[in-house]
C-alpha atoms as a PDB file:
ATOM      1  CA  MET A   1      35.652   5.996 -22.575  1.00  0.00           C
ATOM      2  CA  ALA A   2      33.542   8.713 -20.985  1.00  0.00           C
ATOM      3  CA  MET A   3      31.866   9.473 -24.324  1.00  0.00           C
ATOM      4  CA  LYS A   4      30.969   5.784 -24.885  1.00  0.00           C
ATOM      5  CA  SER A   5      29.311   5.562 -21.473  1.00  0.00           C
ATOM      6  CA  LEU A   6      27.206   8.668 -22.049  1.00  0.00           C
ATOM      7  CA  PRO A   7      24.303   6.918 -23.897  1.00  0.00           C
ATOM      8  CA  PHE A   8      24.119   4.334 -21.120  1.00  0.00           C
ATOM      9  CA  LEU A   9      23.904   7.097 -18.515  1.00  0.00           C
ATOM     10  CA  VAL A  10      21.187   8.797 -20.542  1.00  0.00           C
ATOM     11  CA  VAL A  11      19.195   5.560 -20.659  1.00  0.00           C
ATOM     12  CA  LEU A  12      19.569   5.124 -16.899  1.00  0.00           C
ATOM     13  CA  SER A  13      18.394   8.681 -16.354  1.00  0.00           C
ATOM     14  CA  LEU A  14      15.363   8.160 -18.567  1.00  0.00           C
ATOM     15  CA  LEU A  15      14.503   4.934 -16.726  1.00  0.00           C
ATOM     16  CA  ALA A  16      14.769   6.709 -13.379  1.00  0.00           C
ATOM     17  CA  ILE A  17      12.352   9.367 -14.594  1.00  0.00           C
ATOM     18  CA  THR A  18       9.819   7.117 -16.314  1.00  0.00           C
ATOM     19  CA  LEU A  19       9.796   4.024 -14.104  1.00  0.00           C
ATOM     20  CA  PRO A  20       7.639   5.581 -11.346  1.00  0.00           C
ATOM     21  CA  LEU A  21       5.107   6.503 -14.013  1.00  0.00           C
ATOM     22  CA  ALA A  22       5.178   3.024 -15.531  1.00  0.00           C
ATOM     23  CA  ILE A  23       4.367   1.312 -12.246  1.00  0.00           C
ATOM     24  CA  ALA A  24       1.617   3.713 -11.146  1.00  0.00           C
ATOM     25  CA  SER A  25      -1.769   2.120 -10.443  1.00  0.00           C
ATOM     26  CA  ASP A  26      -3.574   3.898 -13.262  1.00  0.00           C
ATOM     27  CA  PRO A  27      -1.901   5.631 -16.225  1.00  0.00           C
ATOM     28  CA  SER A  28      -2.253   9.383 -16.514  1.00  0.00           C
ATOM     29  CA  PRO A  29      -4.906  10.394 -19.058  1.00  0.00           C
ATOM     30  CA  LEU A  30      -3.926  12.106 -22.282  1.00  0.00           C
ATOM     31  CA  GLN A  31      -7.275  13.876 -22.602  1.00  0.00           C
ATOM     32  CA  ASP A  32      -9.647  15.843 -20.352  1.00  0.00           C
ATOM     33  CA  PHE A  33     -11.899  12.835 -19.798  1.00  0.00           C
ATOM     34  CA  CYS A  34     -12.910   9.508 -21.299  1.00  0.00           C
ATOM     35  CA  VAL A  35     -16.429   8.689 -20.128  1.00  0.00           C
ATOM     36  CA  SER A  36     -16.955   4.936 -20.231  1.00  0.00           C
ATOM     37  CA  ALA A  37     -19.376   3.574 -22.809  1.00  0.00           C
ATOM     38  CA  ASN A  38     -20.875   0.123 -23.195  1.00  0.00           C
ATOM     39  CA  THR A  39     -20.545   0.074 -26.965  1.00  0.00           C
ATOM     40  CA  SER A  40     -17.663   0.383 -29.394  1.00  0.00           C
ATOM     41  CA  ALA A  41     -19.684   2.557 -31.756  1.00  0.00           C
ATOM     42  CA  ASP A  42     -17.637   5.686 -32.485  1.00  0.00           C
ATOM     43  CA  GLY A  43     -15.542   4.866 -29.414  1.00  0.00           C
ATOM     44  CA  VAL A  44     -11.928   4.342 -28.412  1.00  0.00           C
ATOM     45  CA  PHE A  45     -10.845   1.524 -26.078  1.00  0.00           C
ATOM     46  CA  VAL A  46      -8.989   2.997 -23.047  1.00  0.00           C
ATOM     47  CA  ASN A  47      -8.275   1.338 -19.654  1.00  0.00           C
ATOM     48  CA  GLY A  48     -10.552  -1.592 -20.431  1.00  0.00           C
ATOM     49  CA  LYS A  49     -13.505   0.621 -21.383  1.00  0.00           C
ATOM     50  CA  PHE A  50     -14.790   2.231 -24.562  1.00  0.00           C
ATOM     51  CA  CYS A  51     -14.803   6.021 -24.453  1.00  0.00           C
ATOM     52  CA  LYS A  52     -18.031   7.853 -25.149  1.00  0.00           C
ATOM     53  CA  ASP A  53     -17.995  10.439 -27.910  1.00  0.00           C
ATOM     54  CA  PRO A  54     -17.041  13.677 -26.057  1.00  0.00           C
ATOM     55  CA  LYS A  55     -19.810  15.518 -27.899  1.00  0.00           C
ATOM     56  CA  LEU A  56     -22.380  13.217 -26.269  1.00  0.00           C
ATOM     57  CA  VAL A  57     -21.021  13.549 -22.721  1.00  0.00           C
ATOM     58  CA  THR A  58     -23.293  15.274 -20.166  1.00  0.00           C
ATOM     59  CA  ALA A  59     -22.954  16.328 -16.514  1.00  0.00           C
ATOM     60  CA  ASP A  60     -24.811  13.159 -15.497  1.00  0.00           C
ATOM     61  CA  ASP A  61     -21.814  11.114 -16.668  1.00  0.00           C
ATOM     62  CA  PHE A  62     -19.856  12.610 -13.740  1.00  0.00           C
ATOM     63  CA  PHE A  63     -22.651  12.326 -11.162  1.00  0.00           C
ATOM     64  CA  PHE A  64     -23.687   9.728  -8.547  1.00  0.00           C
ATOM     65  CA  SER A  65     -26.438  10.227  -5.983  1.00  0.00           C
ATOM     66  CA  GLY A  66     -27.544   8.605  -2.741  1.00  0.00           C
ATOM     67  CA  LEU A  67     -24.302   7.863  -0.909  1.00  0.00           C
ATOM     68  CA  GLN A  68     -25.655   9.650   2.171  1.00  0.00           C
ATOM     69  CA  ASN A  69     -28.215   6.900   2.711  1.00  0.00           C
ATOM     70  CA  ALA A  70     -27.487   4.060   5.136  1.00  0.00           C
ATOM     71  CA  ARG A  71     -27.264   0.635   3.517  1.00  0.00           C
ATOM     72  CA  PRO A  72     -28.770  -2.510   5.066  1.00  0.00           C
ATOM     73  CA  VAL A  73     -26.156  -4.831   6.562  1.00  0.00           C
ATOM     74  CA  THR A  74     -26.989  -8.471   5.884  1.00  0.00           C
ATOM     75  CA  SER A  75     -23.594 -10.076   5.249  1.00  0.00           C
ATOM     76  CA  PRO A  76     -22.185 -12.665   7.671  1.00  0.00           C
ATOM     77  CA  VAL A  77     -19.257 -10.359   8.498  1.00  0.00           C
ATOM     78  CA  GLY A  78     -21.525  -7.468   9.451  1.00  0.00           C
ATOM     79  CA  SER A  79     -20.685  -4.822   6.866  1.00  0.00           C
ATOM     80  CA  THR A  80     -21.886  -3.504   3.524  1.00  0.00           C
ATOM     81  CA  VAL A  81     -19.554  -1.823   1.049  1.00  0.00           C
ATOM     82  CA  THR A  82     -21.114   0.510  -1.515  1.00  0.00           C
ATOM     83  CA  ALA A  83     -18.625   1.274  -4.265  1.00  0.00           C
ATOM     84  CA  VAL A  84     -18.578   4.278  -6.573  1.00  0.00           C
ATOM     85  CA  ASN A  85     -16.196   3.299  -9.337  1.00  0.00           C
ATOM     86  CA  VAL A  86     -15.946   3.260 -13.102  1.00  0.00           C
ATOM     87  CA  ASN A  87     -18.672   0.620 -13.311  1.00  0.00           C
ATOM     88  CA  ASN A  88     -21.399   2.897 -11.918  1.00  0.00           C
ATOM     89  CA  LEU A  89     -19.896   6.384 -12.383  1.00  0.00           C
ATOM     90  CA  LEU A  90     -18.765   6.257 -15.982  1.00  0.00           C
ATOM     91  CA  GLY A  91     -16.934   9.587 -15.891  1.00  0.00           C
ATOM     92  CA  LEU A  92     -14.289   8.053 -13.605  1.00  0.00           C
ATOM     93  CA  ASN A  93     -12.739   6.187 -16.527  1.00  0.00           C
ATOM     94  CA  THR A  94      -9.013   7.107 -16.824  1.00  0.00           C
ATOM     95  CA  LEU A  95      -9.194   9.471 -13.818  1.00  0.00           C
ATOM     96  CA  GLY A  96      -7.504   7.077 -11.377  1.00  0.00           C
ATOM     97  CA  ILE A  97      -9.806   7.496  -8.364  1.00  0.00           C
ATOM     98  CA  SER A  98     -12.884   5.916  -6.783  1.00  0.00           C
ATOM     99  CA  LEU A  99     -14.887   5.991  -3.555  1.00  0.00           C
ATOM    100  CA  VAL A 100     -16.682   3.614  -1.188  1.00  0.00           C
ATOM    101  CA  ARG A 101     -19.169   3.931   1.657  1.00  0.00           C
ATOM    102  CA  ILE A 102     -18.899   1.246   4.337  1.00  0.00           C
ATOM    103  CA  ASP A 103     -21.736   0.533   6.774  1.00  0.00           C
ATOM    104  CA  TYR A 104     -20.858  -1.568   9.834  1.00  0.00           C
ATOM    105  CA  ALA A 105     -23.313  -3.298  12.141  1.00  0.00           C
ATOM    106  CA  VAL A 106     -22.490  -3.474  15.847  1.00  0.00           C
ATOM    107  CA  ASN A 107     -19.544  -5.921  16.081  1.00  0.00           C
ATOM    108  CA  GLY A 108     -19.370  -5.921  12.285  1.00  0.00           C
ATOM    109  CA  GLN A 109     -16.157  -5.825  10.309  1.00  0.00           C
ATOM    110  CA  ASN A 110     -14.729  -5.300   6.854  1.00  0.00           C
ATOM    111  CA  PRO A 111     -12.582  -8.453   7.019  1.00  0.00           C
ATOM    112  CA  PRO A 112      -8.917  -8.713   6.013  1.00  0.00           C
ATOM    113  CA  HIS A 113      -8.594  -7.901   2.333  1.00  0.00           C
ATOM    114  CA  THR A 114      -6.339  -6.150  -0.137  1.00  0.00           C
ATOM    115  CA  HIS A 115      -6.710  -3.812  -3.113  1.00  0.00           C
ATOM    116  CA  PRO A 116      -4.187  -4.892  -5.772  1.00  0.00           C
ATOM    117  CA  ARG A 117      -4.342  -1.596  -7.642  1.00  0.00           C
ATOM    118  CA  ALA A 118      -4.930   1.133  -5.056  1.00  0.00           C
ATOM    119  CA  THR A 119      -3.915   2.924  -1.896  1.00  0.00           C
ATOM    120  CA  GLU A 120      -6.916   3.661   0.345  1.00  0.00           C
ATOM    121  CA  ILE A 121      -7.565   6.638   2.627  1.00  0.00           C
ATOM    122  CA  LEU A 122     -10.470   6.204   5.050  1.00  0.00           C
ATOM    123  CA  VAL A 123     -12.371   8.688   7.206  1.00  0.00           C
ATOM    124  CA  VAL A 124     -14.824   7.705   9.954  1.00  0.00           C
ATOM    125  CA  GLU A 125     -18.207   9.398   9.594  1.00  0.00           C
ATOM    126  CA  GLN A 126     -19.896   7.737  12.564  1.00  0.00           C
ATOM    127  CA  GLY A 127     -18.886   5.379  15.358  1.00  0.00           C
ATOM    128  CA  THR A 128     -15.599   3.858  16.478  1.00  0.00           C
ATOM    129  CA  LEU A 129     -13.450   1.555  14.338  1.00  0.00           C
ATOM    130  CA  LEU A 130     -10.395  -0.556  15.000  1.00  0.00           C
ATOM    131  CA  VAL A 131      -8.380  -0.497  11.780  1.00  0.00           C
ATOM    132  CA  GLY A 132      -5.040  -1.884  10.707  1.00  0.00           C
ATOM    133  CA  PHE A 133      -2.782  -3.263   8.007  1.00  0.00           C
ATOM    134  CA  VAL A 134       0.034  -5.811   7.877  1.00  0.00           C
ATOM    135  CA  THR A 135       3.315  -5.295   6.039  1.00  0.00           C
ATOM    136  CA  SER A 136       4.731  -7.814   3.575  1.00  0.00           C
ATOM    137  CA  ASN A 137       7.059 -10.733   4.365  1.00  0.00           C
ATOM    138  CA  PRO A 138       9.260 -11.294   6.230  1.00  0.00           C
ATOM    139  CA  ASP A 139       8.324  -8.730   8.921  1.00  0.00           C
ATOM    140  CA  ASN A 140       4.506  -9.009   8.730  1.00  0.00           C
ATOM    141  CA  ARG A 141       4.327  -6.016  11.049  1.00  0.00           C
ATOM    142  CA  LEU A 142       0.851  -4.965  12.193  1.00  0.00           C
ATOM    143  CA  PHE A 143      -0.019  -1.240  12.262  1.00  0.00           C
ATOM    144  CA  THR A 144      -3.316  -0.661  14.056  1.00  0.00           C
ATOM    145  CA  LYS A 145      -5.282   2.285  15.425  1.00  0.00           C
ATOM    146  CA  VAL A 146      -8.645   3.058  17.028  1.00  0.00           C
ATOM    147  CA  LEU A 147     -10.500   5.693  14.987  1.00  0.00           C
ATOM    148  CA  ASN A 148     -13.348   7.943  16.081  1.00  0.00           C
ATOM    149  CA  GLU A 149     -15.536  10.320  14.088  1.00  0.00           C
ATOM    150  CA  GLY A 150     -13.423  12.535  11.833  1.00  0.00           C
ATOM    151  CA  ASP A 151     -10.284  10.425  12.156  1.00  0.00           C
ATOM    152  CA  VAL A 152      -8.397   9.407   9.010  1.00  0.00           C
ATOM    153  CA  PHE A 153      -6.194   6.387   8.270  1.00  0.00           C
ATOM    154  CA  VAL A 154      -4.255   5.286   5.183  1.00  0.00           C
ATOM    155  CA  PHE A 155      -3.851   1.717   3.907  1.00  0.00           C
ATOM    156  CA  PRO A 156      -0.885   1.348   1.505  1.00  0.00           C
ATOM    157  CA  GLU A 157      -1.502  -0.224  -1.878  1.00  0.00           C
ATOM    158  CA  GLY A 158      -1.587  -4.016  -1.973  1.00  0.00           C
ATOM    159  CA  LEU A 159      -1.248  -4.591   1.791  1.00  0.00           C
ATOM    160  CA  ILE A 160      -3.753  -6.676   3.755  1.00  0.00           C
ATOM    161  CA  HIS A 161      -5.965  -4.445   5.903  1.00  0.00           C
ATOM    162  CA  PHE A 162      -9.213  -4.485   7.871  1.00  0.00           C
ATOM    163  CA  GLN A 163     -11.710  -2.432   9.857  1.00  0.00           C
ATOM    164  CA  ALA A 164     -13.865  -3.569  12.793  1.00  0.00           C
ATOM    165  CA  ASN A 165     -16.667  -1.764  14.597  1.00  0.00           C
ATOM    166  CA  ILE A 166     -15.763  -1.801  18.304  1.00  0.00           C
ATOM    167  CA  GLY A 167     -18.375   0.767  19.323  1.00  0.00           C
ATOM    168  CA  LYS A 168     -21.854   0.283  20.767  1.00  0.00           C
ATOM    169  CA  GLU A 169     -23.686   1.596  17.701  1.00  0.00           C
ATOM    170  CA  PRO A 170     -23.541   1.123  13.936  1.00  0.00           C
ATOM    171  CA  ALA A 171     -20.589   2.819  12.259  1.00  0.00           C
ATOM    172  CA  VAL A 172     -20.064   4.473   8.879  1.00  0.00           C
ATOM    173  CA  ALA A 173     -16.858   5.262   7.000  1.00  0.00           C
ATOM    174  CA  PHE A 174     -15.991   6.665   3.585  1.00  0.00           C
ATOM    175  CA  ALA A 175     -12.824   5.784   1.715  1.00  0.00           C
ATOM    176  CA  ALA A 176     -11.135   7.074  -1.434  1.00  0.00           C
ATOM    177  CA  LEU A 177      -8.958   4.760  -3.519  1.00  0.00           C
ATOM    178  CA  SER A 178      -6.266   5.661  -6.017  1.00  0.00           C
ATOM    179  CA  SER A 179      -7.726   3.702  -8.925  1.00  0.00           C
ATOM    180  CA  GLN A 180     -10.893   3.884 -10.989  1.00  0.00           C
ATOM    181  CA  ASN A 181     -11.230   0.123 -10.407  1.00  0.00           C
ATOM    182  CA  PRO A 182      -9.060  -0.842  -7.400  1.00  0.00           C
ATOM    183  CA  GLY A 183     -10.174  -4.465  -7.160  1.00  0.00           C
ATOM    184  CA  VAL A 184     -10.638  -6.297  -3.882  1.00  0.00           C
ATOM    185  CA  ILE A 185      -9.307  -9.653  -2.695  1.00  0.00           C
ATOM    186  CA  THR A 186     -10.951 -10.780   0.550  1.00  0.00           C
ATOM    187  CA  ILE A 187      -8.482 -13.212   2.056  1.00  0.00           C
ATOM    188  CA  ALA A 188     -10.859 -15.793   3.540  1.00  0.00           C
ATOM    189  CA  ASN A 189     -13.182 -15.813   0.523  1.00  0.00           C
ATOM    190  CA  THR A 190     -10.289 -16.112  -1.897  1.00  0.00           C
ATOM    191  CA  VAL A 191      -8.424 -18.878  -0.079  1.00  0.00           C
ATOM    192  CA  PHE A 192     -11.348 -20.986   1.089  1.00  0.00           C
ATOM    193  CA  GLY A 193     -13.908 -20.038  -1.544  1.00  0.00           C
ATOM    194  CA  SER A 194     -11.901 -20.374  -4.754  1.00  0.00           C
ATOM    195  CA  ASN A 195     -13.539 -21.985  -7.787  1.00  0.00           C
ATOM    196  CA  PRO A 196     -12.502 -24.722  -8.211  1.00  0.00           C
ATOM    197  CA  ALA A 197     -11.450 -25.346  -4.630  1.00  0.00           C
ATOM    198  CA  ILE A 198      -7.784 -25.477  -3.671  1.00  0.00           C
ATOM    199  CA  ASN A 199      -6.681 -28.958  -2.623  1.00  0.00           C
ATOM    200  CA  PRO A 200      -7.409 -29.145   1.151  1.00  0.00           C
ATOM    201  CA  SER A 201      -4.039 -30.753   1.834  1.00  0.00           C
ATOM    202  CA  ILE A 202      -2.290 -27.668   0.462  1.00  0.00           C
ATOM    203  CA  LEU A 203      -4.277 -25.340   2.705  1.00  0.00           C
ATOM    204  CA  ALA A 204      -3.915 -27.706   5.674  1.00  0.00           C
ATOM    205  CA  ARG A 205      -0.126 -27.517   5.347  1.00  0.00           C
ATOM    206  CA  ALA A 206      -0.135 -23.757   4.744  1.00  0.00           C
ATOM    207  CA  PHE A 207      -2.359 -22.934   7.723  1.00  0.00           C
ATOM    208  CA  GLN A 208      -1.186 -25.881   9.853  1.00  0.00           C
ATOM    209  CA  LEU A 209      -4.754 -27.149  10.246  1.00  0.00           C
ATOM    210  CA  ASP A 210      -6.471 -30.509  10.218  1.00  0.00           C
ATOM    211  CA  PRO A 211      -7.637 -31.160   6.615  1.00  0.00           C
ATOM    212  CA  ARG A 212     -11.157 -31.751   7.947  1.00  0.00           C
ATOM    213  CA  ILE A 213     -11.244 -28.190   9.282  1.00  0.00           C
ATOM    214  CA  VAL A 214     -10.128 -26.903   5.870  1.00  0.00           C
ATOM    215  CA  VAL A 215     -12.916 -28.838   4.146  1.00  0.00           C
ATOM    216  CA  ASP A 216     -15.423 -27.391   6.621  1.00  0.00           C
ATOM    217  CA  LEU A 217     -14.172 -23.879   5.900  1.00  0.00           C
ATOM    218  CA  GLN A 218     -14.346 -24.477   2.147  1.00  0.00           C
ATOM    219  CA  ASN A 219     -17.959 -25.603   2.525  1.00  0.00           C
ATOM    220  CA  LYS A 220     -18.781 -22.381   4.413  1.00  0.00           C
ATOM    221  CA  PHE A 221     -17.320 -20.216   1.652  1.00  0.00           C
ATOM    222  CA  LYS A 222     -18.559 -22.305  -1.274  1.00  0.00           C
ATOM    223  CA  LYS A 223     -20.319 -20.106  -3.836  1.00  0.00           C
END
């Protein structure tokens, strides 16, 4: 009986070892690097990108410049996010990491959003931010903190989070994310700005609002 159960125990052990790897945001690379290329010529398709021939790779493929410069803030929410990911730093392909600079106007915010493929760690470069995230159902517990220059905060993968400038001057933060392409789902834009639009009666019931208010919100977020 014990001998017959041995293969099953082996399988369980293997699953216990490999499952954490299988559900990681980005798979571990099997080569030193795989610089993204825009053509399939002499390339291999990895992580949604074609790999550049390693013999043609240069230092510039791992280089991005200008992140020290302030970005203009013109969005209605009062922030500008400048991403450094696999789409503009090709050497990040398969490396499982990316970076953003966030500029906040006075009273600006990076509104509630989520990254479906990444944990985020943020450091404040300038100013004072109120940051927080909300846990999943059913608790929906809010964790929030006021951050000053040099302070660091972590947002767990997939959870809704935000930052708001509560200081009297513009603020700047930098954040690293545990994916080459973490994705972003801004809650308000996604719910009220979907294409095509979600039936207003569904959103009215979900948010317990008058359908006319939902329609007004959808018009504000219409692309």
